[in-house]
Amino acid sequence: MRDGTGVFPSSSPLKHPRPTSGIRTTRKLTFSALACCLALVATPLHAATVAPGAPDSPETGGILRITAENSGGTLDPQISYVHITYQMEAIVYDGLTTFAKTPSKLSSHAIPDLAEALPEPQDGGRTYVFHLRHGIRFSNGKEVTPDDVVASMQRIFKVNSPTAGPYYSHIVGGEACLKDAEHCTLAGGVEADDKAWTVTFHLTHPDAEFFDRLAFQHASILPADTPTHDTGNEAPLGTGPYKIVSYEPNSGLKMERNPYFRQWDAVAQPAGYPDEIHYSFGLDPEAAVTAIENNQYDWMLESVPLDRQAEVGARFSDRVKLIDQLVIFYAALNVNQPPFNDVRVRQALNYALNRKAVVIYNGGPAVSSAACQMLPTGAPGYEPGCAYTKGASPEHLAPEWKEHDLALAKKLVEESGTKGQKVVIVTPGSGGSGAIANEIRATLVDLGYVASVRPITPVIEFSYIQNSDNKMQIGLTGWSADYPSASSFLRTLFSCATFIPHSSNSINASQFCDPKLDALMDKAAEVSLTDQKAGDALWAEASRALMAQAPAVPLDQTRRVALTSSRVHGTFDTPIYEAVFSQVKLRRAGDPP
Amino acid sequence: MLKALLQRFGQTAFVLFGISVLVFLVFFATPGADPTSRIAGKNASPETIAKVRQEYGFDHPLPVQYATMMKKLFITQDLTSYANRGEKVVPELIKAAPVTLSLATGGAVIWVVVSILMGTVAAAFRGTWIDRTLMAIGLVGISIPVFWLGQVANLITQARYHDTWLFSWVPALGYVPFAESPIGWFKALIIPWCTLAVLFIGVYARVLRSDLVTVSGEDFMRTARAKGLTPTRVLLVHGLRTSMITFVSLFGMDFAQLIGGGALLTEVVFGLQGVGRLTYQALSALDLPLIMASVMYSAVFVVLANALVDVIYIFLDPRVRDGR
């Protein structure tokens, strides 16, 4: 899970001189003539000075200034796994496939990028032959070859990429590479053909999400001679419209145009408008909001903090963007710990929790919506339906969450005979999580339990709840997928494979394992290979089956609240990357708002 | 001399060793602090987890892990962060040091000059309304928490009155390197300097005033007055020099602590990417290598400052020089 200053560049060719009214007529004439000459010169000059690979548009140019609280650590695209690097590297690196970098649906799947097209599956979905595009160059001018693709796939294992196991180990030879990364060859798994200019992948089993996995940044195509260790603060060469020219994790990062970039697909990797992109690290989100209000920066990485949302909404409504995202906040209920080892108790808490309060704690209905299932709205396979609201049940779903049902919840608790037991809620000790944890505590008290809240520093809270030896009862957390798929929510968080007893890395915090549900999810994945619609229907069925057993309490789904400076315009927000910075257009002084 | 130097060096080494062991053990005693899964990434396969454990040496006994960390910190200087994989902490610290040095030095100049002025004027006008007013102002300064004052300064200069003629010159929060723009550097730091200095001005002015008042009754002051020197000369040349001993001791410790990252809150409030902010970041992310590096760095400065203060004593107080 992934989880500058206010001046325009002096080289801007679009600054037209304006005659001053107080100047004498003769001077005015001279000045006007000069201005006309300059204007005439300026037009061809603009065309002539457009950087290689940049769109020939009056909106091309300028420095985009972004602020973020912290950097994202390593720049190695095959290792970095945080939102900030995912976003910045989207315009530096390409994979064989990618996600659209222009507006698209939340559920959009991968599209071809360095590959000419998405290949037809062969051998029952076990073989894919990708035809590489010709003439695409890294930022040092070297052409991308099939060998670079093979080396990049091997490098995923050699550098111990976080997703080497879950995403790429089903490539033939992948399991061997996991065990002995140093000597990874992926022999028989990835084959280059320089004559046909193709790369062939062989999988051990069919995978409906293979193109999506190749679109994830860990499958970025890098030069074959890229060191096979974490490059840390040095960014490997990429093929996108920008290259990273300097990076200091404690202060900032600068990107400039990749001189060898030529747009090959306007959706997969569009040419970039700003000449440069500067990141500054160090401002907390509160200070960042003020800085953007003052036009000292153009964009901030973090969402506008809750306490500033009313202010920016009232004063800068034209500069606020609300971006839908595939994220779900939930309370994991440990099905192996009492009282939640009783399905009635899990259902009772789902009925009893007032999600209206949760929505308010997370910023109100404009930015948060009550969740009824573990698939967020808009995800592939999502079908509306609420099992735990007044008048509904897992067998008879309501279209949406309306009201909590305390009476039914109390009845279920009575039946379970668990009243009076102690329950500890583990929560990240920051932001709105504490308030939501207290809401759950109050609900549990209403149901007859002795409940308390244990806040843990956010940085280790997730590690704590995914340690299967910690005997956690309820843990608050959130999950956003690396790419849009039902599987990355349902399978990742609730399959038997992701519950690892006695492990500090058991992502299935609910410790939920149901072979029947696993079989249904396997079937959904298999059907999705050939029939996406039928596959999605099966994922929706799996989501309902999961909620019938209630191993978690879905809380809400939030939207990202973004604030821009007054000089930013254009459409650059997408559900996967939130913002594609190459598509930001910058107004210059004098441009109409 | 050599013996004294060796002794000082031995003390420094001992202090650093003690601190490093303590920080190391506290980290590993913290529940949930095992960094392996954080480094490996969410949902990493057990094989990847095992590789990371081996690569980072977490499968070795604690003393071996400690020795490896110290070697990477002091000898090979390639210690990498546990929170941001690939981030080397020593270069980070070296890059952050000039920011902290700029902040602490500028703040120190302000607080030294202003507190000497305030303390001396208050002592010269002892018991009058001037004395009382200056000391009250100092007390207010001591009472204001620096993070609150910084936020208020930001609210005024960055938000509420930023567009007025008075504060439109104030740049965005953050640091501008001196080499890039000396004027930008000055503009970016002037408000943090003043904010940082406020607390110290109050403390130092009160200490200096009290020392000046105490020495005014000493024999050497009486002698100076009996020789017919002007009250101003007696106060500034004879009184102030002697009274500066406590002032300098305090300054040595405070300045060293600030250089070592003690201006953490000021750095965080003003978005200055110095050692203090780095420490704050390390603590928030429970990042042992970064915590270890910044604590070691801070400890070195505190020990060095103690040594420096001892030397300055010799110049200020003849009794120390003569071994009396």
PDB file of N, CA and C in Angstrom, chain B residues 229-306:
ATOM      1  N   LEU B 229      37.168  56.263  39.187  1.00  0.00           N
ATOM      2  CA  LEU B 229      36.642  55.930  37.855  1.00  0.00           C
ATOM      3  C   LEU B 229      35.157  56.292  37.785  1.00  0.00           C
ATOM      4  N   THR B 230      34.700  56.560  36.579  1.00  0.00           N
ATOM      5  CA  THR B 230      33.276  56.925  36.428  1.00  0.00           C
ATOM      6  C   THR B 230      32.419  55.694  36.702  1.00  0.00           C
ATOM      7  N   PRO B 231      31.186  55.873  37.178  1.00  0.00           N
ATOM      8  CA  PRO B 231      30.310  54.726  37.458  1.00  0.00           C
ATOM      9  C   PRO B 231      30.125  53.847  36.220  1.00  0.00           C
ATOM     10  N   THR B 232      30.053  54.492  35.054  1.00  0.00           N
ATOM     11  CA  THR B 232      29.856  53.715  33.821  1.00  0.00           C
ATOM     12  C   THR B 232      31.047  52.807  33.575  1.00  0.00           C
ATOM     13  N   ARG B 233      32.237  53.374  33.735  1.00  0.00           N
ATOM     14  CA  ARG B 233      33.465  52.590  33.506  1.00  0.00           C
ATOM     15  C   ARG B 233      33.570  51.444  34.522  1.00  0.00           C
ATOM     16  N   VAL B 234      33.227  51.758  35.765  1.00  0.00           N
ATOM     17  CA  VAL B 234      33.284  50.729  36.812  1.00  0.00           C
ATOM     18  C   VAL B 234      32.333  49.591  36.463  1.00  0.00           C
ATOM     19  N   LEU B 235      31.132  49.970  36.021  1.00  0.00           N
ATOM     20  CA  LEU B 235      30.111  48.968  35.718  1.00  0.00           C
ATOM     21  C   LEU B 235      30.501  48.131  34.489  1.00  0.00           C
ATOM     22  N   LEU B 236      30.911  48.809  33.420  1.00  0.00           N
ATOM     23  CA  LEU B 236      31.143  48.105  32.173  1.00  0.00           C
ATOM     24  C   LEU B 236      32.467  47.349  32.141  1.00  0.00           C
ATOM     25  N   VAL B 237      33.534  48.004  32.629  1.00  0.00           N
ATOM     26  CA  VAL B 237      34.859  47.371  32.516  1.00  0.00           C
ATOM     27  C   VAL B 237      35.109  46.382  33.649  1.00  0.00           C
ATOM     28  N   HIS B 238      34.832  46.794  34.844  1.00  0.00           N
ATOM     29  CA  HIS B 238      35.156  45.931  35.986  1.00  0.00           C
ATOM     30  C   HIS B 238      34.007  44.982  36.334  1.00  0.00           C
ATOM     31  N   GLY B 239      32.815  45.546  36.435  1.00  0.00           N
ATOM     32  CA  GLY B 239      31.660  44.727  36.856  1.00  0.00           C
ATOM     33  C   GLY B 239      31.240  43.727  35.804  1.00  0.00           C
ATOM     34  N   LEU B 240      31.084  44.234  34.580  1.00  0.00           N
ATOM     35  CA  LEU B 240      30.532  43.377  33.519  1.00  0.00           C
ATOM     36  C   LEU B 240      31.455  42.203  33.209  1.00  0.00           C
ATOM     37  N   ARG B 241      32.752  42.468  33.177  1.00  0.00           N
ATOM     38  CA  ARG B 241      33.702  41.403  32.829  1.00  0.00           C
ATOM     39  C   ARG B 241      33.600  40.233  33.814  1.00  0.00           C
ATOM     40  N   THR B 242      33.556  40.574  35.091  1.00  0.00           N
ATOM     41  CA  THR B 242      33.483  39.515  36.103  1.00  0.00           C
ATOM     42  C   THR B 242      32.127  38.818  36.067  1.00  0.00           C
ATOM     43  N   SER B 243      31.095  39.616  35.850  1.00  0.00           N
ATOM     44  CA  SER B 243      29.752  39.026  35.856  1.00  0.00           C
ATOM     45  C   SER B 243      29.505  38.130  34.655  1.00  0.00           C
ATOM     46  N   MET B 244      30.333  38.255  33.643  1.00  0.00           N
ATOM     47  CA  MET B 244      30.116  37.468  32.421  1.00  0.00           C
ATOM     48  C   MET B 244      30.435  35.983  32.604  1.00  0.00           C
ATOM     49  N   ILE B 245      31.039  35.628  33.776  1.00  0.00           N
ATOM     50  CA  ILE B 245      31.426  34.219  33.949  1.00  0.00           C
ATOM     51  C   ILE B 245      30.212  33.290  33.911  1.00  0.00           C
ATOM     52  N   THR B 246      29.203  33.601  34.695  1.00  0.00           N
ATOM     53  CA  THR B 246      27.995  32.765  34.698  1.00  0.00           C
ATOM     54  C   THR B 246      27.331  32.806  33.318  1.00  0.00           C
ATOM     55  N   PHE B 247      27.328  34.018  32.762  1.00  0.00           N
ATOM     56  CA  PHE B 247      26.713  34.246  31.450  1.00  0.00           C
ATOM     57  C   PHE B 247      27.356  33.324  30.404  1.00  0.00           C
ATOM     58  N   VAL B 248      28.691  33.299  30.412  1.00  0.00           N
ATOM     59  CA  VAL B 248      29.423  32.498  29.422  1.00  0.00           C
ATOM     60  C   VAL B 248      29.189  31.000  29.652  1.00  0.00           C
ATOM     61  N   SER B 249      29.175  30.584  30.936  1.00  0.00           N
ATOM     62  CA  SER B 249      28.926  29.153  31.221  1.00  0.00           C
ATOM     63  C   SER B 249      27.583  28.739  30.655  1.00  0.00           C
ATOM     64  N   LEU B 250      26.591  29.575  30.959  1.00  0.00           N
ATOM     65  CA  LEU B 250      25.247  29.271  30.472  1.00  0.00           C
ATOM     66  C   LEU B 250      25.225  29.252  28.955  1.00  0.00           C
ATOM     67  N   PHE B 251      25.893  30.260  28.369  1.00  0.00           N
ATOM     68  CA  PHE B 251      25.879  30.391  26.917  1.00  0.00           C
ATOM     69  C   PHE B 251      26.488  29.155  26.257  1.00  0.00           C
ATOM     70  N   GLY B 252      27.616  28.708  26.819  1.00  0.00           N
ATOM     71  CA  GLY B 252      28.287  27.538  26.250  1.00  0.00           C
ATOM     72  C   GLY B 252      27.363  26.347  26.178  1.00  0.00           C
ATOM     73  N   MET B 253      26.679  26.100  27.277  1.00  0.00           N
ATOM     74  CA  MET B 253      25.787  24.940  27.324  1.00  0.00           C
ATOM     75  C   MET B 253      24.585  25.121  26.391  1.00  0.00           C
ATOM     76  N   ASP B 254      23.973  26.299  26.463  1.00  0.00           N
ATOM     77  CA  ASP B 254      22.772  26.529  25.659  1.00  0.00           C
ATOM     78  C   ASP B 254      23.080  26.510  24.170  1.00  0.00           C
ATOM     79  N   PHE B 255      24.185  27.173  23.802  1.00  0.00           N
ATOM     80  CA  PHE B 255      24.521  27.255  22.380  1.00  0.00           C
ATOM     81  C   PHE B 255      24.832  25.854  21.832  1.00  0.00           C
ATOM     82  N   ALA B 256      25.605  25.101  22.627  1.00  0.00           N
ATOM     83  CA  ALA B 256      25.953  23.749  22.186  1.00  0.00           C
ATOM     84  C   ALA B 256      24.703  22.898  22.040  1.00  0.00           C
ATOM     85  N   GLN B 257      23.796  23.065  22.972  1.00  0.00           N
ATOM     86  CA  GLN B 257      22.572  22.271  22.927  1.00  0.00           C
ATOM     87  C   GLN B 257      21.740  22.652  21.693  1.00  0.00           C
ATOM     88  N   LEU B 258      21.748  23.946  21.366  1.00  0.00           N
ATOM     89  CA  LEU B 258      21.000  24.386  20.178  1.00  0.00           C
ATOM     90  C   LEU B 258      21.636  23.860  18.896  1.00  0.00           C
ATOM     91  N   ILE B 259      22.962  23.959  18.828  1.00  0.00           N
ATOM     92  CA  ILE B 259      23.675  23.451  17.637  1.00  0.00           C
ATOM     93  C   ILE B 259      23.408  21.948  17.490  1.00  0.00           C
ATOM     94  N   GLY B 260      23.327  21.306  18.630  1.00  0.00           N
ATOM     95  CA  GLY B 260      23.112  19.859  18.618  1.00  0.00           C
ATOM     96  C   GLY B 260      21.683  19.459  18.335  1.00  0.00           C
ATOM     97  N   GLY B 261      20.834  20.406  18.048  1.00  0.00           N
ATOM     98  CA  GLY B 261      19.457  20.052  17.681  1.00  0.00           C
ATOM     99  C   GLY B 261      18.420  20.507  18.690  1.00  0.00           C
ATOM    100  N   GLY B 262      18.867  21.309  19.674  1.00  0.00           N
ATOM    101  CA  GLY B 262      17.938  21.744  20.727  1.00  0.00           C
ATOM    102  C   GLY B 262      16.895  22.729  20.249  1.00  0.00           C
ATOM    103  N   ALA B 263      17.122  23.344  19.075  1.00  0.00           N
ATOM    104  CA  ALA B 263      16.139  24.307  18.562  1.00  0.00           C
ATOM    105  C   ALA B 263      15.054  23.574  17.778  1.00  0.00           C
ATOM    106  N   LEU B 264      14.785  22.368  18.219  1.00  0.00           N
ATOM    107  CA  LEU B 264      13.852  21.471  17.534  1.00  0.00           C
ATOM    108  C   LEU B 264      12.493  22.125  17.275  1.00  0.00           C
ATOM    109  N   LEU B 265      11.932  22.718  18.315  1.00  0.00           N
ATOM    110  CA  LEU B 265      10.590  23.271  18.149  1.00  0.00           C
ATOM    111  C   LEU B 265      10.602  24.449  17.178  1.00  0.00           C
ATOM    112  N   THR B 266      11.628  25.292  17.289  1.00  0.00           N
ATOM    113  CA  THR B 266      11.713  26.448  16.372  1.00  0.00           C
ATOM    114  C   THR B 266      11.854  25.948  14.937  1.00  0.00           C
ATOM    115  N   GLU B 267      12.694  24.958  14.756  1.00  0.00           N
ATOM    116  CA  GLU B 267      12.899  24.424  13.405  1.00  0.00           C
ATOM    117  C   GLU B 267      11.613  23.818  12.841  1.00  0.00           C
ATOM    118  N   VAL B 268      10.878  23.110  13.687  1.00  0.00           N
ATOM    119  CA  VAL B 268       9.644  22.479  13.209  1.00  0.00           C
ATOM    120  C   VAL B 268       8.607  23.549  12.850  1.00  0.00           C
ATOM    121  N   VAL B 269       8.459  24.538  13.731  1.00  0.00           N
ATOM    122  CA  VAL B 269       7.442  25.574  13.505  1.00  0.00           C
ATOM    123  C   VAL B 269       7.736  26.369  12.230  1.00  0.00           C
ATOM    124  N   PHE B 270       9.030  26.645  11.988  1.00  0.00           N
ATOM    125  CA  PHE B 270       9.370  27.473  10.824  1.00  0.00           C
ATOM    126  C   PHE B 270       9.797  26.649   9.606  1.00  0.00           C
ATOM    127  N   GLY B 271       9.602  25.359   9.671  1.00  0.00           N
ATOM    128  CA  GLY B 271       9.918  24.505   8.519  1.00  0.00           C
ATOM    129  C   GLY B 271      11.376  24.547   8.119  1.00  0.00           C
ATOM    130  N   LEU B 272      12.276  24.710   9.084  1.00  0.00           N
ATOM    131  CA  LEU B 272      13.711  24.742   8.789  1.00  0.00           C
ATOM    132  C   LEU B 272      14.252  23.321   8.897  1.00  0.00           C
ATOM    133  N   GLN B 273      14.912  22.886   7.836  1.00  0.00           N
ATOM    134  CA  GLN B 273      15.320  21.485   7.790  1.00  0.00           C
ATOM    135  C   GLN B 273      16.663  21.278   8.472  1.00  0.00           C
ATOM    136  N   GLY B 274      16.712  21.607   9.755  1.00  0.00           N
ATOM    137  CA  GLY B 274      17.949  21.466  10.507  1.00  0.00           C
ATOM    138  C   GLY B 274      18.031  20.174  11.289  1.00  0.00           C
ATOM    139  N   VAL B 275      19.041  20.099  12.146  1.00  0.00           N
ATOM    140  CA  VAL B 275      19.267  18.884  12.925  1.00  0.00           C
ATOM    141  C   VAL B 275      18.094  18.624  13.885  1.00  0.00           C
ATOM    142  N   GLY B 276      17.537  19.691  14.421  1.00  0.00           N
ATOM    143  CA  GLY B 276      16.406  19.547  15.351  1.00  0.00           C
ATOM    144  C   GLY B 276      15.224  18.910  14.664  1.00  0.00           C
ATOM    145  N   ARG B 277      14.918  19.405  13.465  1.00  0.00           N
ATOM    146  CA  ARG B 277      13.787  18.849  12.732  1.00  0.00           C
ATOM    147  C   ARG B 277      14.057  17.400  12.335  1.00  0.00           C
ATOM    148  N   LEU B 278      15.308  17.140  12.020  1.00  0.00           N
ATOM    149  CA  LEU B 278      15.700  15.768  11.662  1.00  0.00           C
ATOM    150  C   LEU B 278      15.478  14.844  12.863  1.00  0.00           C
ATOM    151  N   THR B 279      15.832  15.347  14.053  1.00  0.00           N
ATOM    152  CA  THR B 279      15.628  14.565  15.276  1.00  0.00           C
ATOM    153  C   THR B 279      14.133  14.327  15.502  1.00  0.00           C
ATOM    154  N   TYR B 280      13.366  15.370  15.286  1.00  0.00           N
ATOM    155  CA  TYR B 280      11.914  15.282  15.457  1.00  0.00           C
ATOM    156  C   TYR B 280      11.341  14.225  14.512  1.00  0.00           C
ATOM    157  N   GLN B 281      11.820  14.290  13.269  1.00  0.00           N
ATOM    158  CA  GLN B 281      11.381  13.340  12.251  1.00  0.00           C
ATOM    159  C   GLN B 281      11.759  11.914  12.654  1.00  0.00           C
ATOM    160  N   ALA B 282      12.989  11.767  13.158  1.00  0.00           N
ATOM    161  CA  ALA B 282      13.487  10.449  13.558  1.00  0.00           C
ATOM    162  C   ALA B 282      12.643   9.888  14.696  1.00  0.00           C
ATOM    163  N   LEU B 283      12.311  10.752  15.649  1.00  0.00           N
ATOM    164  CA  LEU B 283      11.519  10.297  16.790  1.00  0.00           C
ATOM    165  C   LEU B 283      10.099   9.945  16.349  1.00  0.00           C
ATOM    166  N   SER B 284       9.520  10.766  15.448  1.00  0.00           N
ATOM    167  CA  SER B 284       8.154  10.472  14.996  1.00  0.00           C
ATOM    168  C   SER B 284       8.106   9.159  14.236  1.00  0.00           C
ATOM    169  N   ALA B 285       9.179   8.856  13.508  1.00  0.00           N
ATOM    170  CA  ALA B 285       9.162   7.633  12.695  1.00  0.00           C
ATOM    171  C   ALA B 285       9.813   6.464  13.413  1.00  0.00           C
ATOM    172  N   LEU B 286      10.261   6.700  14.639  1.00  0.00           N
ATOM    173  CA  LEU B 286      10.966   5.683  15.421  1.00  0.00           C
ATOM    174  C   LEU B 286      12.085   5.067  14.566  1.00  0.00           C
ATOM    175  N   ASP B 287      12.919   5.959  14.054  1.00  0.00           N
ATOM    176  CA  ASP B 287      13.969   5.570  13.117  1.00  0.00           C
ATOM    177  C   ASP B 287      15.306   5.536  13.849  1.00  0.00           C
ATOM    178  N   LEU B 288      15.692   4.360  14.325  1.00  0.00           N
ATOM    179  CA  LEU B 288      16.868   4.245  15.199  1.00  0.00           C
ATOM    180  C   LEU B 288      18.149   4.840  14.600  1.00  0.00           C
ATOM    181  N   PRO B 289      18.526   4.536  13.355  1.00  0.00           N
ATOM    182  CA  PRO B 289      19.780   5.099  12.845  1.00  0.00           C
ATOM    183  C   PRO B 289      19.807   6.630  12.891  1.00  0.00           C
ATOM    184  N   LEU B 290      18.690   7.231  12.539  1.00  0.00           N
ATOM    185  CA  LEU B 290      18.628   8.695  12.548  1.00  0.00           C
ATOM    186  C   LEU B 290      18.637   9.227  13.978  1.00  0.00           C
ATOM    187  N   ILE B 291      17.934   8.540  14.874  1.00  0.00           N
ATOM    188  CA  ILE B 291      17.930   8.961  16.287  1.00  0.00           C
ATOM    189  C   ILE B 291      19.361   8.861  16.809  1.00  0.00           C
ATOM    190  N   MET B 292      19.999   7.732  16.533  1.00  0.00           N
ATOM    191  CA  MET B 292      21.352   7.495  17.026  1.00  0.00           C
ATOM    192  C   MET B 292      22.312   8.569  16.506  1.00  0.00           C
ATOM    193  N   ALA B 293      22.234   8.844  15.197  1.00  0.00           N
ATOM    194  CA  ALA B 293      23.147   9.823  14.604  1.00  0.00           C
ATOM    195  C   ALA B 293      22.914  11.207  15.188  1.00  0.00           C
ATOM    196  N   SER B 294      21.657  11.606  15.349  1.00  0.00           N
ATOM    197  CA  SER B 294      21.421  12.962  15.837  1.00  0.00           C
ATOM    198  C   SER B 294      21.756  13.080  17.321  1.00  0.00           C
ATOM    199  N   VAL B 295      21.534  12.032  18.080  1.00  0.00           N
ATOM    200  CA  VAL B 295      21.878  12.083  19.507  1.00  0.00           C
ATOM    201  C   VAL B 295      23.401  12.145  19.676  1.00  0.00           C
ATOM    202  N   MET B 296      24.113  11.365  18.890  1.00  0.00           N
ATOM    203  CA  MET B 296      25.587  11.374  18.949  1.00  0.00           C
ATOM    204  C   MET B 296      26.121  12.762  18.597  1.00  0.00           C
ATOM    205  N   TYR B 297      25.552  13.307  17.538  1.00  0.00           N
ATOM    206  CA  TYR B 297      25.956  14.635  17.061  1.00  0.00           C
ATOM    207  C   TYR B 297      25.742  15.670  18.167  1.00  0.00           C
ATOM    208  N   SER B 298      24.576  15.599  18.790  1.00  0.00           N
ATOM    209  CA  SER B 298      24.246  16.549  19.851  1.00  0.00           C
ATOM    210  C   SER B 298      25.199  16.389  21.037  1.00  0.00           C
ATOM    211  N   ALA B 299      25.458  15.136  21.404  1.00  0.00           N
ATOM    212  CA  ALA B 299      26.320  14.867  22.559  1.00  0.00           C
ATOM    213  C   ALA B 299      27.730  15.406  22.314  1.00  0.00           C
ATOM    214  N   VAL B 300      28.231  15.262  21.107  1.00  0.00           N
ATOM    215  CA  VAL B 300      29.569  15.765  20.789  1.00  0.00           C
ATOM    216  C   VAL B 300      29.632  17.272  21.041  1.00  0.00           C
ATOM    217  N   PHE B 301      28.608  17.982  20.602  1.00  0.00           N
ATOM    218  CA  PHE B 301      28.624  19.428  20.781  1.00  0.00           C
ATOM    219  C   PHE B 301      28.558  19.830  22.238  1.00  0.00           C
ATOM    220  N   VAL B 302      27.758  19.136  23.010  1.00  0.00           N
ATOM    221  CA  VAL B 302      27.632  19.490  24.424  1.00  0.00           C
ATOM    222  C   VAL B 302      28.974  19.270  25.133  1.00  0.00           C
ATOM    223  N   VAL B 303      29.638  18.163  24.852  1.00  0.00           N
ATOM    224  CA  VAL B 303      30.922  17.884  25.497  1.00  0.00           C
ATOM    225  C   VAL B 303      31.976  18.901  25.040  1.00  0.00           C
ATOM    226  N   LEU B 304      31.990  19.196  23.740  1.00  0.00           N
ATOM    227  CA  LEU B 304      32.960  20.169  23.222  1.00  0.00           C
ATOM    228  C   LEU B 304      32.718  21.550  23.824  1.00  0.00           C
ATOM    229  N   ALA B 305      31.452  21.921  23.953  1.00  0.00           N
ATOM    230  CA  ALA B 305      31.131  23.235  24.509  1.00  0.00           C
ATOM    231  C   ALA B 305      31.603  23.345  25.937  1.00  0.00           C
ATOM    232  N   ASN B 306      31.489  22.275  26.694  1.00  0.00           N
ATOM    233  CA  ASN B 306      31.978  22.290  28.079  1.00  0.00           C
ATOM    234  C   ASN B 306      33.462  22.604  28.100  1.00  0.00           C
TER     235      ASN B 306
END
